[in-house]
Tab-separated table of C-alpha atoms in Angstrom:
chain	number	residue	atom	x	y	z
M	1	MET	CA	119.625	27.138	141.158
M	2	PHE	CA	119.982	23.496	143.742
M	3	THR	CA	123.081	22.821	145.317
M	4	THR	CA	123.379	20.420	147.897
M	5	ASP	CA	126.485	19.023	150.163
M	6	TRP	CA	125.382	15.208	149.359
M	7	LYS	CA	125.958	12.400	146.536
M	8	PRO	CA	124.702	8.714	146.506
M	9	ASN	CA	127.264	5.841	147.921
M	10	LYS	CA	127.418	4.775	144.300
M	11	SER	CA	130.130	1.169	146.468
M	12	SER	CA	126.886	0.907	148.589
M	13	PRO	CA	124.542	-2.323	148.560
M	14	ILE	CA	121.355	0.193	148.521
M	15	PRO	CA	119.833	0.826	145.460
M	16	LEU	CA	120.647	4.399	144.470
M	17	HIS	CA	116.697	5.509	144.164
M	18	LYS	CA	116.194	3.768	147.214
M	19	GLN	CA	119.510	6.532	148.830
M	20	ILE	CA	117.596	9.039	147.484
M	21	THR	CA	114.639	8.356	148.470
M	22	ASP	CA	115.957	8.376	152.244
M	23	PHE	CA	117.567	11.327	151.622
M	24	ILE	CA	114.750	14.123	150.829
M	25	LYS	CA	112.493	11.807	153.407
M	26	GLU	CA	115.062	13.166	156.633
M	27	LYS	CA	114.899	16.627	154.749
M	28	ILE	CA	111.155	16.845	154.679
M	29	SER	CA	111.187	14.657	158.525
M	30	ASN	CA	114.222	17.531	159.340
M	31	GLY	CA	111.554	20.430	158.805
M	32	GLU	CA	113.965	21.674	156.137
M	33	TRP	CA	111.944	20.803	153.476
M	34	THR	CA	108.489	22.644	154.729
M	35	ILE	CA	105.276	21.745	152.905
M	36	GLY	CA	105.031	23.881	149.991
M	37	TYR	CA	108.369	23.475	149.509
M	38	LYS	CA	108.961	23.149	145.587
M	39	LEU	CA	111.544	20.088	144.934
M	40	PRO	CA	114.023	20.676	142.161
M	41	PRO	CA	113.017	19.583	138.449
M	42	GLN	CA	114.547	15.732	137.927
M	43	ARG	CA	117.159	16.966	135.345
M	44	THR	CA	118.779	19.743	138.253
M	45	LEU	CA	118.819	17.454	140.863
M	46	ALA	CA	119.404	14.353	138.648
M	47	LYS	CA	122.220	16.585	137.503
M	48	GLU	CA	123.681	17.690	140.936
M	49	LEU	CA	123.819	13.995	142.294
M	50	GLY	CA	125.907	12.408	139.363
M	51	VAL	CA	122.540	10.138	138.857
M	52	ASN	CA	120.673	9.129	135.440
M	53	ARG	CA	117.602	11.079	135.344
M	54	SER	CA	114.984	7.522	135.503
M	55	THR	CA	116.429	6.845	138.526
M	56	LEU	CA	115.088	10.179	140.163
M	57	VAL	CA	111.616	9.303	138.672
M	58	THR	CA	111.869	6.186	140.570
M	59	ALA	CA	112.855	7.832	143.181
M	60	TYR	CA	110.349	11.016	143.069
M	61	ASP	CA	107.689	7.844	142.565
M	62	GLU	CA	107.811	6.310	145.225
M	63	LEU	CA	107.846	9.686	147.304
M	64	ILE	CA	104.790	10.044	145.450
M	65	ALA	CA	103.465	6.849	146.791
M	66	GLU	CA	103.661	7.306	149.790
M	67	GLY	CA	101.908	10.551	150.288
M	68	LEU	CA	105.152	13.085	151.126
M	69	ILE	CA	104.881	14.996	147.500
M	70	GLU	CA	102.793	15.659	144.576
M	71	GLY	CA	104.275	16.674	140.779
M	72	LYS	CA	101.514	19.212	138.854
M	73	SER	CA	101.881	19.848	135.609
M	74	GLY	CA	103.265	23.438	135.122
M	75	SER	CA	103.556	24.325	138.748
M	76	GLY	CA	106.031	20.842	139.940
M	77	THR	CA	106.530	18.874	142.004
M	78	ARG	CA	105.785	20.135	146.097
M	79	VAL	CA	105.915	18.821	149.721
M	80	VAL	CA	102.699	17.981	150.056
M	81	ASN	CA	103.698	16.509	153.857
M	82	ASN	CA	105.477	15.354	156.250
M	83	THR	CA	106.092	11.859	158.288
M	84	TRP	CA	105.769	13.486	161.410
M	85	ASN	CA	102.620	15.271	160.355
M	86	LEU	CA	101.122	11.858	160.149
M	87	LEU	CA	101.643	11.482	163.421
M	88	ALA	CA	100.118	15.368	164.769
M	89	THR	CA	96.695	16.449	166.294
M	90	THR	CA	97.351	19.540	164.577
M	91	PRO	CA	99.096	20.180	161.485
M	92	PRO	CA	102.747	21.773	161.247
M	93	PRO	CA	102.988	25.823	160.138
M	94	ASP	CA	102.427	26.714	156.621
M	95	TRP	CA	106.864	28.520	156.405
M	96	ASN	CA	106.525	28.968	152.246
M	97	SER	CA	103.258	31.722	153.484
M	98	TYR	CA	106.046	33.719	155.655
M	99	VAL	CA	108.406	33.463	153.128
M	100	LYS	CA	106.713	34.837	151.085
M	101	VAL	CA	104.807	38.458	153.515
M	102	GLY	CA	108.010	39.095	154.849
M	103	THR	CA	108.552	42.468	154.721
M	104	HIS	CA	112.569	41.619	153.323
M	105	LYS	CA	112.737	41.123	149.501
M	106	PRO	CA	114.556	37.617	148.467
M	107	ASN	CA	117.123	38.314	145.881
M	108	LEU	CA	116.180	39.063	141.903
M	109	PRO	CA	116.604	35.346	141.258
M	110	THR	CA	119.571	35.621	138.678
M	111	ILE	CA	121.492	37.106	141.750
M	112	GLN	CA	120.542	34.200	144.165
M	113	GLU	CA	121.863	32.052	141.122
M	114	ILE	CA	125.118	33.890	141.134
M	115	ASN	CA	125.573	33.222	144.627
M	116	GLN	CA	125.067	29.908	144.709
M	117	ALA	CA	127.064	29.670	141.309
M	118	GLU	CA	129.700	31.440	142.899
M	119	PHE	CA	130.807	28.274	145.104
M	120	ILE	CA	131.095	25.784	141.806
M	121	PRO	CA	134.076	24.173	142.268
M	122	ASN	CA	136.625	25.778	139.540
M	123	ILE	CA	133.965	28.074	138.005
M	124	ILE	CA	135.085	31.011	136.100
M	125	ARG	CA	134.114	34.714	138.550
M	126	LEU	CA	134.087	36.090	135.388
M	127	GLY	CA	131.896	39.349	136.883
M	128	THR	CA	132.324	39.110	140.629
M	129	GLY	CA	133.368	42.081	142.051
M	130	GLU	CA	135.196	41.457	145.407
M	131	LEU	CA	139.652	41.274	145.439
M	132	SER	CA	141.392	38.249	144.150
M	133	PRO	CA	142.483	35.896	147.230
M	134	ASN	CA	146.063	36.847	146.376
M	135	LEU	CA	145.693	40.417	146.590
M	136	ILE	CA	143.914	40.375	149.995
M	137	PRO	CA	147.189	40.980	152.635
M	138	SER	CA	146.580	37.166	154.331
M	139	ILE	CA	149.583	37.281	155.682
M	140	THR	CA	149.827	40.722	156.917
M	141	MET	CA	146.477	40.297	158.514
M	142	LYS	CA	147.619	37.130	160.594
M	143	LYS	CA	150.911	39.463	162.126
M	144	ILE	CA	147.967	42.230	162.565
M	145	PHE	CA	146.131	39.481	164.793
M	146	GLN	CA	149.331	38.273	166.661
M	147	GLN	CA	150.076	41.536	167.480
M	148	LEU	CA	146.629	42.665	168.634
M	149	SER	CA	146.768	39.614	171.512
M	150	TYR	CA	150.195	40.970	172.579
M	151	LYS	CA	147.620	44.865	173.436
M	152	GLU	CA	145.145	45.874	175.694
M	153	ILE	CA	142.329	45.550	173.510
M	154	THR	CA	138.342	45.422	174.538
M	155	TYR	CA	136.493	41.985	173.494
M	156	GLY	CA	133.058	43.870	174.832
M	157	TYR	CA	130.189	45.356	173.053
M	158	GLU	CA	132.686	49.075	171.405
M	159	GLU	CA	129.886	52.628	172.109
M	160	PRO	CA	127.067	52.883	169.760
M	161	LYS	CA	129.336	54.457	166.599
M	162	GLY	CA	132.234	51.932	166.810
M	163	LEU	CA	135.407	51.961	168.197
M	164	LEU	CA	136.245	56.035	169.312
M	165	PRO	CA	140.491	55.006	168.203
M	166	LEU	CA	139.432	53.316	164.812
M	167	ARG	CA	136.812	56.873	164.377
M	168	GLU	CA	139.912	59.149	164.943
M	169	GLN	CA	141.359	57.070	162.752
M	170	ILE	CA	139.065	57.442	159.888
M	171	ALA	CA	138.927	61.012	160.540
M	172	ASN	CA	142.959	61.055	159.714
M	173	TYR	CA	142.601	59.200	156.567
M	174	LEU	CA	139.386	61.356	156.050
M	175	ASN	CA	141.350	64.006	155.962
M	176	THR	CA	143.613	63.482	153.971
M	177	ILE	CA	141.323	63.198	150.662
M	178	GLY	CA	139.902	66.715	151.629
M	179	ILE	CA	137.105	65.722	153.896
M	180	SER	CA	137.026	67.340	157.599
M	181	ALA	CA	135.535	65.427	159.875
M	182	SER	CA	135.078	64.875	163.491
M	183	PRO	CA	135.223	61.409	165.231
M	184	SER	CA	131.675	62.466	166.702
M	185	SER	CA	130.658	62.597	162.774
M	186	ILE	CA	131.497	59.791	161.992
M	187	LEU	CA	129.143	56.026	162.356
M	188	ILE	CA	131.448	52.409	161.878
M	189	VAL	CA	129.259	50.033	160.201
M	190	SER	CA	129.788	46.102	158.914
M	191	GLY	CA	130.515	47.647	154.753
M	192	ALA	CA	128.615	49.527	152.811
M	193	LEU	CA	125.541	47.464	152.573
M	194	GLN	CA	124.706	47.553	155.965
M	195	ALA	CA	125.152	51.746	155.647
M	196	LEU	CA	122.398	51.703	153.151
M	197	GLN	CA	119.532	48.985	155.122
M	198	LEU	CA	120.492	51.712	158.094
M	199	ILE	CA	119.485	55.028	156.005
M	200	SER	CA	116.526	52.712	154.676
M	201	VAL	CA	115.287	52.417	157.623
M	202	GLY	CA	116.330	55.194	159.395
M	203	LEU	CA	115.797	57.861	157.376
M	204	LEU	CA	113.230	58.010	154.919
M	205	HIS	CA	109.571	56.814	154.704
M	206	ARG	CA	107.631	54.008	152.736
M	207	GLY	CA	107.356	54.947	149.253
M	208	SER	CA	109.691	57.736	149.256
M	209	THR	CA	111.838	58.102	145.738
M	210	VAL	CA	115.829	57.371	145.691
M	211	LEU	CA	117.518	58.386	142.464
M	212	THR	CA	120.057	57.487	141.641
M	213	GLU	CA	122.220	56.088	138.140
M	214	LYS	CA	121.205	53.936	135.194
M	215	PRO	CA	122.628	51.934	135.425
M	216	SER	CA	123.110	51.026	139.502
M	217	TYR	CA	124.538	48.761	141.868
M	218	LEU	CA	121.582	50.086	143.834
M	219	HIS	CA	118.959	48.231	141.119
M	220	SER	CA	121.024	44.875	142.190
M	221	LEU	CA	120.312	45.150	145.578
M	222	ASN	CA	116.416	45.054	147.020
M	223	VAL	CA	117.668	47.074	149.967
M	224	PHE	CA	115.454	50.155	149.860
M	225	GLN	CA	112.815	48.099	147.945
M	226	SER	CA	112.500	45.858	150.655
M	227	ALA	CA	111.757	49.914	153.050
M	228	GLY	CA	109.493	50.364	150.288
M	229	MET	CA	110.703	52.732	148.780
M	230	ARG	CA	111.282	53.259	144.477
M	231	LEU	CA	114.431	53.531	143.021
M	232	VAL	CA	114.603	55.861	139.494
M	233	GLY	CA	117.600	55.893	137.562
M	234	ILE	CA	119.669	59.009	135.785
M	235	PRO	CA	120.800	58.138	132.456
M	236	LEU	CA	124.623	58.378	132.994
M	237	ASP	CA	127.531	59.698	130.064
M	238	LYS	CA	131.136	60.247	130.242
M	239	GLU	CA	131.207	61.830	132.930
M	240	GLY	CA	129.495	60.975	135.524
M	241	ILE	CA	125.069	61.681	136.501
M	242	GLN	CA	123.488	63.420	134.288
M	243	ALA	CA	122.835	66.536	137.186
M	244	ASN	CA	120.886	68.697	134.505
M	245	LEU	CA	118.204	66.284	134.445
M	246	ILE	CA	118.088	65.758	137.792
M	247	GLN	CA	115.787	68.808	138.785
M	248	GLN	CA	113.376	67.953	136.609
M	249	TYR	CA	113.450	64.130	137.724
M	250	LYS	CA	112.998	65.172	141.838
M	251	LYS	CA	110.333	67.523	140.623
M	252	GLN	CA	108.510	64.597	138.182
M	253	GLN	CA	109.422	61.724	141.263
M	254	LYS	CA	109.097	63.151	144.176
M	255	ALA	CA	112.288	62.440	145.305
M	256	ALA	CA	113.772	62.778	148.844
M	257	LEU	CA	117.148	61.101	148.556
M	258	LEU	CA	119.777	60.275	145.209
M	259	TYR	CA	122.384	58.126	144.963
M	260	THR	CA	126.021	57.748	143.387
M	261	ILE	CA	128.981	55.842	142.887
M	262	PRO	CA	131.262	58.500	141.854
M	263	SER	CA	134.477	57.214	141.860
M	264	PHE	CA	134.472	53.983	139.888
M	265	HIS	CA	131.098	53.588	139.445
M	266	ASN	CA	129.201	49.785	139.796
M	267	PRO	CA	128.563	48.245	136.610
M	268	THR	CA	130.636	50.939	134.498
M	269	GLY	CA	133.447	51.745	136.055
M	270	THR	CA	133.164	55.342	134.887
M	271	LEU	CA	134.845	58.588	136.965
M	272	MET	CA	132.932	61.380	137.952
M	273	THR	CA	134.728	64.506	136.775
M	274	LEU	CA	134.925	67.712	139.217
M	275	GLU	CA	133.160	69.596	137.442
M	276	ARG	CA	130.538	67.538	137.295
M	277	ARG	CA	130.975	67.132	141.225
M	278	LYS	CA	130.241	70.617	142.072
M	279	GLN	CA	127.801	70.618	138.886
M	280	LEU	CA	126.150	67.892	141.205
M	281	LEU	CA	126.649	69.406	145.044
M	282	ASP	CA	124.967	72.446	143.582
M	283	THR	CA	121.815	71.084	141.519
M	284	CYS	CA	121.120	69.210	145.033
M	285	GLN	CA	121.496	72.283	147.482
M	286	GLN	CA	119.274	74.684	144.906
M	287	GLU	CA	116.594	71.040	145.380
M	288	GLN	CA	117.525	70.137	148.739
M	289	LEU	CA	117.374	66.777	147.312
M	290	PRO	CA	120.467	64.427	149.901
M	291	LEU	CA	122.627	62.876	148.502
M	292	ILE	CA	124.790	58.985	149.490
M	293	GLU	CA	128.101	59.778	147.976
M	294	ASP	CA	129.818	55.431	147.810
M	295	ASP	CA	133.488	56.140	147.659
M	296	VAL	CA	134.008	52.142	148.680
M	297	TYR	CA	135.394	51.962	145.109
M	298	ARG	CA	137.364	55.721	145.354
M	299	GLU	CA	141.522	54.211	146.344
M	300	LEU	CA	141.831	51.350	143.409
M	301	TRP	CA	142.950	54.248	140.657
M	302	PHE	CA	145.726	53.328	138.514
M	303	ASP	CA	147.402	56.599	136.908
M	304	GLU	CA	146.692	59.136	138.585
M	305	SER	CA	143.867	60.294	142.453
M	306	PRO	CA	140.596	60.738	141.989
M	307	PRO	CA	139.208	64.355	142.038
M	308	LYS	CA	137.959	64.821	145.789
M	309	PRO	CA	135.422	63.922	147.078
M	310	ILE	CA	131.519	65.765	146.933
M	311	LYS	CA	131.740	66.050	150.760
M	312	ALA	CA	135.353	67.334	150.022
M	313	PHE	CA	132.746	70.954	149.290
M	314	ASP	CA	130.204	69.661	151.593
M	315	LYS	CA	129.865	72.801	153.740
M	316	HIS	CA	125.815	72.339	154.500
M	317	GLY	CA	125.352	68.362	155.885
M	318	LEU	CA	123.737	67.326	153.016
M	319	VAL	CA	126.300	64.729	152.099
M	320	LEU	CA	125.801	60.850	153.573
M	321	TYR	CA	129.462	59.894	152.435
M	322	LEU	CA	130.232	55.509	152.635
M	323	GLY	CA	133.357	54.752	152.778
M	324	SER	CA	134.810	50.811	153.261
M	325	LEU	CA	137.582	48.270	153.983
M	326	SER	CA	135.552	45.631	151.724
M	327	LYS	CA	137.032	46.835	148.050
M	328	SER	CA	140.268	47.450	149.216
M	329	LEU	CA	141.918	45.824	151.929
M	330	SER	CA	139.542	42.435	152.906
M	331	PRO	CA	135.948	41.677	152.335
M	332	GLY	CA	136.095	39.404	155.367
M	333	LEU	CA	136.674	42.419	157.980
M	334	ARG	CA	132.592	43.913	157.562
M	335	ILE	CA	133.993	47.404	158.251
M	336	GLY	CA	132.948	50.932	156.803
M	337	TRP	CA	132.132	54.303	157.585
M	338	ILE	CA	129.257	56.362	157.505
M	339	VAL	CA	130.125	60.454	157.185
M	340	GLY	CA	127.946	62.763	158.011
M	341	PRO	CA	126.121	65.477	160.193
M	342	GLU	CA	126.386	64.316	164.157
M	343	ALA	CA	122.299	64.267	164.313
M	344	VAL	CA	121.738	61.730	161.356
M	345	VAL	CA	125.167	59.292	162.761
M	346	GLU	CA	123.627	59.787	166.313
M	347	HIS	CA	120.327	58.129	164.670
M	348	LEU	CA	121.381	55.538	162.658
M	349	ALA	CA	124.069	54.453	165.504
M	350	ASP	CA	120.844	53.919	167.476
M	351	ILE	CA	119.378	51.839	165.282
M	352	LYS	CA	122.620	49.936	164.629
M	353	MET	CA	122.855	48.898	168.023
M	354	GLN	CA	119.014	48.172	167.803
M	355	THR	CA	120.364	45.687	165.167
M	356	ASP	CA	123.283	44.660	165.970
M	357	TYR	CA	124.734	45.932	168.865
M	358	GLY	CA	127.867	47.181	167.690
M	359	SER	CA	130.559	46.092	164.446
M	360	SER	CA	132.873	43.260	165.781
M	361	SER	CA	135.140	44.814	168.124
M	362	LEU	CA	138.323	42.521	166.637
M	363	SER	CA	137.856	43.409	163.277
M	364	GLN	CA	137.254	47.187	164.800
M	365	TRP	CA	140.614	47.377	166.736
M	366	ALA	CA	141.922	44.963	163.156
M	367	ALA	CA	141.444	47.697	161.249
M	368	VAL	CA	142.881	50.834	163.443
M	369	GLU	CA	146.241	48.325	163.043
M	370	TRP	CA	145.444	48.719	159.608
M	371	PHE	CA	145.808	52.030	159.336
M	372	SER	CA	148.020	53.734	162.859
M	373	SER	CA	150.746	51.665	161.755
M	374	GLY	CA	150.621	52.987	158.171
M	375	LEU	CA	150.571	49.458	156.391
M	376	TYR	CA	146.855	50.743	154.591
M	377	TYR	CA	148.364	52.402	152.857
M	378	LYS	CA	151.646	50.216	151.929
M	379	HIS	CA	149.069	48.043	150.725
M	380	ILE	CA	146.686	49.917	148.656
M	381	ASN	CA	150.153	51.149	146.544
M	382	GLU	CA	150.354	46.957	145.676
M	383	VAL	CA	147.384	47.057	144.778
M	384	ARG	CA	146.706	49.975	142.812
M	385	GLU	CA	149.742	47.958	140.822
M	386	GLN	CA	148.160	44.548	140.572
M	387	LEU	CA	144.619	45.964	139.282
M	388	LYS	CA	145.947	47.922	136.632
M	389	THR	CA	147.971	45.041	135.206
M	390	ARG	CA	144.767	43.000	135.264
M	391	ARG	CA	142.893	45.521	133.796
M	392	ASP	CA	146.351	45.914	130.244
M	393	PHE	CA	145.858	41.836	130.378
M	394	THR	CA	141.877	41.847	130.714
M	395	LEU	CA	141.959	44.694	127.973
M	396	ASP	CA	143.990	42.336	125.376
M	397	THR	CA	142.347	39.898	125.447
M	398	LEU	CA	139.154	41.112	125.430
M	399	ASN	CA	140.776	42.579	121.858
M	400	LYS	CA	142.410	39.732	120.861
M	401	TYR	CA	138.498	37.906	121.304
M	402	PHE	CA	135.775	40.433	121.620
M	403	SER	CA	136.718	43.373	119.465
M	404	ASP	CA	133.927	42.571	116.291
M	405	ILE	CA	131.377	41.449	118.908
M	406	ALA	CA	131.530	44.002	121.353
M	407	VAL	CA	132.406	48.348	122.457
M	408	TRP	CA	133.805	49.407	126.010
M	409	ASP	CA	135.179	51.784	127.722
M	410	LYS	CA	138.918	51.759	129.126
M	411	PRO	CA	138.371	52.021	133.157
M	412	THR	CA	140.862	54.013	135.135
M	413	GLY	CA	139.748	52.714	137.813
M	414	GLY	CA	138.059	50.484	140.469
M	415	PHE	CA	137.194	46.684	139.315
M	416	TYR	CA	134.257	46.374	136.042
M	417	ILE	CA	134.387	47.187	132.352
M	418	TRP	CA	130.781	48.071	131.246
M	419	LEU	CA	130.835	45.760	127.817
M	420	ARG	CA	127.730	45.756	125.486
M	421	LEU	CA	127.599	43.289	122.838
M	422	LEU	CA	126.516	43.810	119.278
M	423	PRO	CA	124.858	41.024	117.878
M	424	SER	CA	121.451	40.972	119.766
M	425	LEU	CA	120.805	38.040	121.859
M	426	SER	CA	118.860	36.336	125.043
M	427	MET	CA	121.405	37.048	127.738
M	428	ARG	CA	119.378	34.762	129.424
M	429	LYS	CA	120.232	31.732	126.874
M	430	LEU	CA	123.981	33.258	127.198
M	431	PHE	CA	123.848	33.527	131.500
M	432	GLU	CA	122.972	29.640	131.902
M	433	MET	CA	125.206	28.310	128.312
M	434	ALA	CA	128.219	29.898	130.115
M	435	VAL	CA	127.373	28.370	133.781
M	436	ALA	CA	127.172	25.055	131.909
M	437	GLU	CA	130.021	25.707	130.689
M	438	GLY	CA	132.427	26.809	133.705
M	439	ILE	CA	131.725	30.478	133.536
M	440	LEU	CA	129.710	32.913	135.604
M	441	LEU	CA	128.370	35.726	134.218
M	442	ASN	CA	126.735	39.098	135.673
M	443	PRO	CA	124.435	40.687	133.240
M	444	GLY	CA	123.276	43.592	133.096
M	445	ASN	CA	120.361	43.448	133.323
M	446	VAL	CA	120.818	43.093	136.873
M	447	TYR	CA	121.924	46.759	137.169
M	448	ASP	CA	119.320	48.012	134.840
M	449	ASN	CA	116.058	46.385	133.599
M	450	GLN	CA	117.035	47.876	130.202
M	451	ALA	CA	120.781	46.833	129.568
M	452	GLU	CA	119.982	43.266	128.152
M	453	GLN	CA	122.588	43.217	125.405
M	454	PHE	CA	125.913	44.279	128.630
M	455	LEU	CA	127.641	42.191	130.513
M	456	ARG	CA	129.582	43.240	133.806
M	457	VAL	CA	133.370	42.033	133.963
M	458	SER	CA	135.695	41.993	136.251
M	459	TYR	CA	139.127	41.887	136.488
M	460	SER	CA	139.392	42.303	140.407
M	461	PHE	CA	138.826	38.602	141.307
M	462	ALA	CA	139.680	35.427	138.920
M	463	SER	CA	143.226	34.767	137.494
M	464	LEU	CA	144.358	35.704	134.901
M	465	PRO	CA	144.716	32.254	132.970
M	466	ASN	CA	140.813	32.120	134.563
M	467	ILE	CA	140.452	35.337	132.861
M	468	HIS	CA	141.622	34.485	128.869
M	469	ASP	CA	140.166	31.134	129.354
M	470	GLY	CA	137.264	31.923	130.494
M	471	ILE	CA	136.620	35.406	127.568
M	472	LYS	CA	138.005	33.126	125.148
M	473	ARG	CA	135.861	30.550	125.922
M	474	LEU	CA	132.435	33.186	126.326
M	475	SER	CA	133.110	34.377	122.898
M	476	LYS	CA	132.453	31.293	121.656
M	477	ILE	CA	129.731	31.147	123.059
M	478	VAL	CA	128.446	34.217	122.050
M	479	LYS	CA	128.916	33.449	118.817
M	480	THR	CA	127.596	30.340	118.983
M	481	ILE	CA	123.977	31.819	120.321
M	482	ALA	CA	124.149	34.916	117.272
M	483	LYS	CA	124.335	32.918	114.519
């Protein structure tokens, strides 16, 4: 999906096609659109710029005549030359070839489209997995930063594992959920995503296999695949990942690690039972299979708190536990943590120092203030109430408009409803038609390529009127396609 912040000036005496050729020439001459760059399709760019397609055809024809771009049937239009290259004694580097061979794989195309479409004005984001701006305590956050301005805090780099006062606060917090961890076994990271990045490059070798739930949030990322890993999914049931299959999968796949989201799983919303957590840990211990427990949704429960973390029962240092403030407080703080054996934490801290020299010290001091003042726990109680209201509203709306075309389970916490559409239809077509109607979806196949009939519906981000409007209009689109 192509977006640009430039638009032609329709009141200018300069013809529109000339403004567009100048715009494209500037992109090329500035080196933003390098040789080999594929230009957006004419329809797409015409729509984005708000002009007739014939205007864009004229602009493209001029650029082709000048030898700057070339159109080939089946492969689109590409940049083949640039104005400064015509004067250069040696051609510039082909950045396209560098992009293709980079170690880190690009996001899945649908994920890239979602990331870009999120910034379309007024689009209804029915799948976004983050707190609504209304649920982020911005007034309290401002007060906390004001308070920090009067305190003696450090503004330099922190020690490799992160700010000690913050690690002490997290150790206290972990104690309340059954995890006994000293500050020295905690590493502060820039969100749980960085934790996964550090683990992928710091603890696993290329070609390793990582087991996870099927479907899983992990499939929507390329963090492990870019480090040369392979992901293999184990089916879920109502109680969580089917732990009785782990031994077989580990043996067949020669797995090196298991990744799980036991509390309000992303994308299905499943809450792993206490019995299943214990079974999972016992099986992993027998198989000597290390376990990553991603518990970022833990505090977002509605009626009763979830079972203790798997890490709470771990007496052998088998579990690496991930937590974060991104889902419960603010994604902008970029504060998360890894809890594990000290030797592992020290190794990952060393790699983190090589990567970014530590998470923002200002964010870390703000997090200290949130925990030490008790404001975090007060905020969490308020967020739970708000999310519960949002969940109930979304379920009521689905019952009204989707009862005959989909099935789903009622989540007991977190952000997500895993919706299975009953009519068989093209998810690609549904995604494109929804975007055209101003509705952004998270299709199930980004979490499991076989989950073709699923959508991840989130009640955490869009406003209640938008959730109602989006679901109502989406049901009409589904019924139109299914005819």
